[in-house]
Amino acid sequence: MHWSLIIYCGMITFLTRFSMIALLKRDTFNEKTKIVLTYVPSAIFPAIIFPLVFLDNNGFIELESNSRILAAIIAIIVGYFSKNIIATIFSGLISYWILIFLIAY
Amino acid sequence: MHIKLKIFGKGILDVSPLMIPVVPFGIIFGVIGMELGIGPYMTFGMSIIIFGGASQIVLLQLFSGGASSLVILSSVGAVNSRHLLYGAVLSENLSSLKLTWKIILSYVMVDQAFAVSNEYFKRNKKNKNKHYHLLAAGFTCWTIWQFSTFVGIALGSIIPDEFGLKFAIPITFLALLINDFKKIKNVIVMLASGLIATLGYNIIPFKAYIIVASLSALLIATFLTNMKLKNK
């Protein structure tokens, strides 16, 4: 890791926040673009989540005895019903630890 | 001055409940930074310089997977592209401010600060000092984020590897999506993104799977939006 990479990432992040406030006039985006931008988290986060859950350390799909899949499903169920971020994180992590330490799944 | 202070206080008060989930998120970031061997200074430096939780974790994740700088930069940009929307929504309320103000407010305009200050701006359109609300909400987020990163760095050197804390990354991102689980169109976009990333992990070159999957999923989102508008 180089400091330069961190600084470039910081500059890009800043520009995504600054550009619209500073450079553009109001109503730059039409309604449709605004709706599509609300999908950004749904479009990006699963691309991070799925490989970490379904792939093993060598990048191969691991479906059998994969405790991450079960723990993620439990977290999804808890999140769906509770709508509570902290409950979701803890249910996922704790069920993962129970699976790998106690059940050795 | 008294009025400004009052608005500033209101900003802190409004954003405070949203700070509860930020604490574990920041701790997880600090712990993972240490576990991946980035070191305390750079881990903390990321929180100061980038100040964007999701993109910081993507940076760590891609760096540890050996991605190139270009892929890392574009992925960080993609993750943060949602801020374009925030800026566009708020610009109307901030357009009369001096450049220095715009720079400072841009640095602290994170998800939680945007959410509460946008509501406040809607209710106080004519208030000349309303930007103090965003300043307060943003700096509250900033302080909590730096503090929890620090705690994570401290814990990261204690927690043993066997706990597999890397799993905290997908779980944390999953938790950020819970409000969209009940929207069928969002779920379609999520599944598309996740499947393309997983199946393309070994095929898509340069570890660009996050970019390719999210852009494809955004295309699907555009398609779904078009359908929605036609239905009206």
Coordinates of C-alpha atoms in Angstrom, one line a residue:
Chain A
M1 CA 0.0 0.0 0.0
H2 CA 1.3 3.4 -0.9
W3 CA 0.2 6.7 0.6
S4 CA -0.2 8.0 -3.0
L5 CA -3.0 5.4 -3.6
I6 CA -4.8 6.5 -0.4
I7 CA -4.5 10.2 -1.5
Y8 CA -5.8 9.5 -5.0
C9 CA -8.8 7.5 -3.5
G10 CA -9.4 10.5 -1.2
M11 CA -9.4 12.9 -4.2
I12 CA -11.8 10.8 -6.1
T13 CA -14.1 10.5 -3.1
F14 CA -14.0 14.2 -2.5
L15 CA -14.7 14.9 -6.2
T16 CA -17.9 12.7 -6.1
R17 CA -19.1 14.9 -3.2
F18 CA -17.8 18.3 -4.4
S19 CA -18.5 18.2 -8.2
M20 CA -22.3 18.4 -8.0
I21 CA -22.3 21.0 -5.2
A22 CA -19.8 23.3 -6.9
L23 CA -20.0 22.9 -10.6
L24 CA -23.5 22.1 -11.6
K25 CA -26.6 24.1 -11.7
R26 CA -29.8 22.8 -10.2
D27 CA -31.8 20.1 -12.0
T28 CA -28.8 18.8 -13.8
F29 CA -30.1 15.3 -13.4
N30 CA -33.5 14.4 -14.8
E31 CA -35.9 12.3 -12.6
K32 CA -34.9 9.1 -14.3
T33 CA -31.2 9.5 -13.6
K34 CA -32.0 10.3 -10.0
I35 CA -34.1 7.1 -9.7
V36 CA -31.3 5.0 -11.3
L37 CA -28.7 6.5 -8.8
T38 CA -30.8 5.3 -5.9
Y39 CA -30.0 1.8 -7.1
V40 CA -26.2 2.3 -6.7
P41 CA -25.9 0.5 -3.4
S42 CA -28.0 -2.4 -4.6
A43 CA -25.8 -2.6 -7.7
I44 CA -22.4 -2.4 -6.0
F45 CA -22.6 -4.0 -2.6
P46 CA -23.6 -7.5 -3.8
A47 CA -20.6 -7.5 -6.1
I48 CA -18.5 -7.3 -2.9
I49 CA -20.7 -9.5 -0.8
F50 CA -21.3 -12.6 -3.1
P51 CA -17.7 -13.5 -3.9
L52 CA -16.6 -13.2 -0.3
V53 CA -19.5 -15.6 0.7
F54 CA -19.5 -18.1 -2.1
L55 CA -15.8 -18.3 -3.2
D56 CA -13.1 -20.0 -1.2
N57 CA -9.6 -18.6 -0.7
N58 CA -8.5 -19.8 -4.1
G59 CA -11.5 -18.2 -5.9
F60 CA -13.5 -21.4 -6.5
I61 CA -17.2 -21.6 -5.8
E62 CA -17.7 -23.4 -2.5
L63 CA -21.2 -24.6 -1.8
E64 CA -20.7 -27.5 0.5
S65 CA -19.9 -27.1 4.2
N66 CA -19.6 -23.3 3.7
S67 CA -20.5 -21.7 7.0
R68 CA -20.5 -18.2 5.4
I69 CA -23.5 -19.0 3.3
L70 CA -25.6 -20.2 6.3
A71 CA -24.5 -17.2 8.4
A72 CA -25.3 -14.8 5.6
I73 CA -28.8 -16.3 5.2
I74 CA -29.4 -15.9 9.0
A75 CA -28.2 -12.3 8.7
I76 CA -30.5 -11.6 5.8
I77 CA -33.5 -13.1 7.6
V78 CA -32.7 -11.0 10.8
G79 CA -32.2 -7.9 8.6
Y80 CA -35.4 -8.4 6.7
F81 CA -37.6 -8.6 9.8
S82 CA -35.8 -6.3 12.2
K83 CA -34.6 -3.6 9.8
N84 CA -31.8 -3.1 12.3
I85 CA -28.3 -2.7 11.0
I86 CA -26.6 -3.7 14.3
A87 CA -28.8 -6.8 14.8
T88 CA -28.0 -7.9 11.3
I89 CA -24.2 -7.6 11.7
F90 CA -24.2 -9.3 15.1
S91 CA -26.6 -12.2 14.1
G92 CA -24.4 -12.8 11.0
L93 CA -21.1 -12.8 12.9
I94 CA -22.3 -14.7 15.9
S95 CA -23.9 -17.5 13.9
Y96 CA -20.7 -17.7 11.8
W97 CA -18.6 -18.1 15.0
I98 CA -21.1 -20.7 16.4
L99 CA -20.9 -22.6 13.1
I100 CA -17.1 -22.6 12.8
F101 CA -16.2 -23.0 16.5
L102 CA -19.0 -25.1 18.1
I103 CA -20.4 -27.1 15.2
A104 CA -17.2 -27.1 13.1
Y105 CA -19.4 -27.0 10.1
Chain B
M1 CA -24.1 33.6 16.7
H2 CA -26.6 32.2 19.0
I3 CA -28.8 31.1 16.1
K4 CA -25.9 29.4 14.3
L5 CA -25.0 27.5 17.5
K6 CA -28.6 26.4 17.9
I7 CA -28.7 25.1 14.3
F8 CA -25.3 23.4 14.9
G9 CA -26.7 21.7 18.0
K10 CA -29.8 20.6 16.1
G11 CA -27.5 19.0 13.4
I12 CA -25.6 17.0 16.1
L13 CA -28.9 15.9 17.7
D14 CA -30.5 14.9 14.4
V15 CA -27.6 12.7 13.2
S16 CA -26.8 11.1 16.6
P17 CA -29.2 8.0 16.3
L18 CA -27.6 7.2 12.9
M19 CA -24.2 7.0 14.5
I20 CA -25.0 3.8 16.4
P21 CA -24.3 1.5 13.4
V22 CA -21.3 3.6 12.3
V23 CA -19.4 2.5 15.5
P24 CA -19.2 -1.3 14.7
F25 CA -18.6 -0.5 11.0
G26 CA -15.6 1.7 11.9
I27 CA -14.2 -0.8 14.4
I28 CA -14.5 -3.6 11.7
F29 CA -12.6 -1.3 9.3
G30 CA -9.8 -0.7 11.8
V31 CA -9.6 -4.4 12.7
I32 CA -9.4 -5.5 9.1
G33 CA -6.8 -2.9 8.2
M34 CA -4.6 -4.4 10.9
E35 CA -5.3 -8.0 10.0
L36 CA -4.4 -7.3 6.3
G37 CA -1.1 -5.8 7.5
I38 CA -1.8 -2.3 6.3
G39 CA -0.5 -0.9 9.6
P40 CA -2.0 1.6 12.1
Y41 CA -0.8 4.8 10.3
M42 CA -2.2 4.0 6.9
T43 CA -5.4 2.5 8.3
F44 CA -6.0 5.7 10.2
G45 CA -4.8 7.8 7.3
M46 CA -7.5 6.2 5.1
S47 CA -10.2 7.3 7.5
I48 CA -8.9 10.9 7.6
I49 CA -8.0 11.2 3.9
I50 CA -10.9 9.2 2.2
F51 CA -13.5 9.4 5.0
G52 CA -15.9 7.0 3.3
G53 CA -16.5 3.7 5.0
A54 CA -17.7 1.5 2.2
S55 CA -15.0 2.7 -0.2
Q56 CA -12.3 2.3 2.4
I57 CA -13.3 -1.4 2.9
V58 CA -13.4 -1.9 -0.9
L59 CA -9.9 -0.4 -1.1
L60 CA -8.6 -2.9 1.6
Q61 CA -10.4 -5.8 0.0
L62 CA -9.1 -5.2 -3.6
F63 CA -5.6 -4.3 -2.4
S64 CA -5.3 -7.5 -0.4
G65 CA -6.5 -9.4 -3.6
G66 CA -3.7 -7.9 -5.6
A67 CA -5.8 -5.5 -7.8
S68 CA -4.1 -2.8 -9.8
S69 CA -4.2 0.9 -8.7
L70 CA -6.4 1.7 -11.7
V71 CA -9.0 -0.9 -10.8
I72 CA -8.9 0.1 -7.1
L73 CA -9.4 3.8 -8.0
S74 CA -12.3 3.1 -10.4
S75 CA -13.9 0.8 -7.8
V76 CA -13.6 3.4 -5.1
G77 CA -15.1 6.0 -7.5
A78 CA -18.0 3.6 -8.4
V79 CA -18.8 2.9 -4.7
N80 CA -18.8 6.7 -4.0
S81 CA -20.8 7.6 -7.2
R82 CA -23.9 7.8 -5.0
H83 CA -22.5 11.0 -3.6
L84 CA -23.2 12.6 -7.0
L85 CA -26.8 12.2 -6.2
Y86 CA -26.5 13.8 -2.8
G87 CA -24.6 16.8 -4.2
A88 CA -27.2 17.2 -6.9
V89 CA -30.0 17.1 -4.4
L90 CA -28.3 19.6 -2.0
S91 CA -26.7 21.9 -4.5
E92 CA -29.8 24.1 -4.7
N93 CA -29.5 24.8 -0.9
L94 CA -25.7 25.4 -1.0
S95 CA -25.3 27.4 -4.2
S96 CA -25.0 30.8 -2.6
L97 CA -22.2 29.7 -0.2
K98 CA -18.5 30.7 -0.6
L99 CA -16.1 28.2 -2.1
T100 CA -14.4 27.4 1.2
W101 CA -17.8 26.4 2.7
K102 CA -18.5 24.2 -0.3
I103 CA -15.1 22.5 0.1
I104 CA -15.6 21.9 3.8
L105 CA -19.2 20.7 3.4
S106 CA -18.2 18.4 0.6
Y107 CA -15.5 16.7 2.7
V108 CA -18.1 15.8 5.4
M109 CA -21.1 15.0 3.2
V110 CA -21.5 11.3 4.0
D111 CA -24.6 9.2 3.8
Q112 CA -25.9 9.9 7.3
A113 CA -25.2 13.6 7.2
F114 CA -26.9 13.9 3.8
A115 CA -30.0 12.0 5.1
V116 CA -30.7 14.3 8.1
S117 CA -29.6 17.6 6.6
N118 CA -31.6 17.1 3.4
E119 CA -34.7 16.7 5.6
Y120 CA -33.7 19.8 7.6
F121 CA -33.2 21.9 4.4
K122 CA -36.6 20.9 3.1
R123 CA -38.2 22.2 6.3
N124 CA -36.0 25.4 6.5
K125 CA -35.7 26.5 2.9
K126 CA -35.4 30.2 3.8
N127 CA -33.0 29.9 6.7
K128 CA -29.7 31.6 5.8
N129 CA -27.7 29.6 8.3
K130 CA -29.1 26.2 7.4
H131 CA -25.7 24.9 6.2
Y132 CA -24.5 24.8 9.8
H133 CA -26.8 21.8 10.2
L134 CA -24.9 19.9 7.5
L135 CA -21.6 21.1 9.0
A136 CA -22.6 19.7 12.5
A137 CA -24.1 16.5 11.1
G138 CA -21.0 15.9 9.0
F139 CA -18.5 16.6 11.7
T140 CA -20.4 14.4 14.1
C141 CA -20.0 11.5 11.6
W142 CA -16.3 12.4 11.1
T143 CA -15.6 12.3 14.8
I144 CA -17.4 9.0 15.4
W145 CA -15.7 7.5 12.4
Q146 CA -12.2 8.5 13.5
F147 CA -12.9 7.3 17.0
S148 CA -14.2 3.9 16.0
T149 CA -11.4 3.4 13.5
F150 CA -8.9 4.1 16.3
V151 CA -10.7 1.5 18.5
G152 CA -10.6 -1.0 15.7
I153 CA -6.9 -0.5 15.2
A154 CA -6.3 -1.1 18.9
L155 CA -8.5 -4.2 18.8
G156 CA -7.0 -5.4 15.6
S157 CA -3.7 -6.1 17.2
I158 CA -5.4 -8.2 19.9
I159 CA -8.1 -10.2 18.1
P160 CA -6.6 -13.6 16.8
D161 CA -6.9 -14.5 13.1
E162 CA -9.1 -17.6 13.8
F163 CA -12.1 -15.4 14.3
G164 CA -12.2 -14.9 10.6
L165 CA -13.1 -11.3 10.9
K166 CA -12.8 -10.9 7.1
F167 CA -16.4 -12.3 7.1
A168 CA -17.4 -9.0 8.7
I169 CA -16.9 -7.3 5.3
P170 CA -19.8 -9.0 3.5
I171 CA -22.0 -9.0 6.6
T172 CA -21.5 -5.3 7.1
F173 CA -22.4 -4.5 3.4
L174 CA -25.3 -6.8 3.7
A175 CA -26.5 -4.9 6.7
L176 CA -26.4 -1.6 4.7
L177 CA -28.9 -3.1 2.2
I178 CA -31.6 -4.3 4.6
N179 CA -34.0 -1.4 3.7
D180 CA -34.0 -2.6 0.1
F181 CA -34.7 -6.3 0.8
K182 CA -38.5 -5.7 0.4
K183 CA -38.2 -4.0 -2.9
I184 CA -38.4 -6.5 -5.7
K185 CA -36.6 -4.4 -8.3
N186 CA -33.7 -3.8 -5.9
V187 CA -33.5 -7.5 -5.2
I188 CA -33.3 -8.3 -8.9
V189 CA -30.5 -5.7 -9.2
M190 CA -28.7 -7.2 -6.2
L191 CA -28.9 -10.8 -7.5
A192 CA -27.6 -9.7 -10.9
S193 CA -24.7 -7.9 -9.4
G194 CA -23.8 -10.7 -7.1
L195 CA -24.0 -13.5 -9.6
I196 CA -22.0 -11.6 -12.3
A197 CA -19.3 -10.8 -9.7
T198 CA -19.2 -14.4 -8.4
L199 CA -19.2 -16.1 -11.8
G200 CA -16.9 -13.5 -13.3
Y201 CA -14.4 -13.5 -10.5
N202 CA -12.0 -15.7 -12.3
I203 CA -12.9 -14.7 -15.8
I204 CA -13.0 -10.9 -15.7
P205 CA -9.4 -9.6 -15.9
F206 CA -7.6 -7.2 -13.5
K207 CA -9.9 -8.0 -10.6
A208 CA -12.3 -5.6 -12.3
Y209 CA -15.3 -7.9 -11.2
I210 CA -16.7 -5.2 -8.9
I211 CA -16.8 -2.6 -11.6
V212 CA -18.1 -4.9 -14.3
A213 CA -20.8 -6.4 -12.0
S214 CA -22.0 -3.1 -10.7
L215 CA -22.2 -1.4 -14.1
S216 CA -24.1 -4.4 -15.5
A217 CA -26.5 -4.2 -12.6
L218 CA -26.9 -0.5 -13.0
L219 CA -27.9 -1.1 -16.6
I220 CA -30.5 -3.5 -15.4
A221 CA -31.7 -0.9 -12.9
T222 CA -32.0 1.6 -15.8
F223 CA -34.0 -0.9 -17.7
L224 CA -36.3 -1.5 -14.7
T225 CA -36.7 2.3 -14.2
N226 CA -37.7 2.7 -17.8
M227 CA -40.4 0.0 -17.4
K228 CA -41.6 1.8 -14.3
L229 CA -42.0 5.1 -16.1
K230 CA -43.8 3.6 -19.0
N231 CA -46.3 1.9 -16.6
K232 CA -47.3 5.3 -15.2

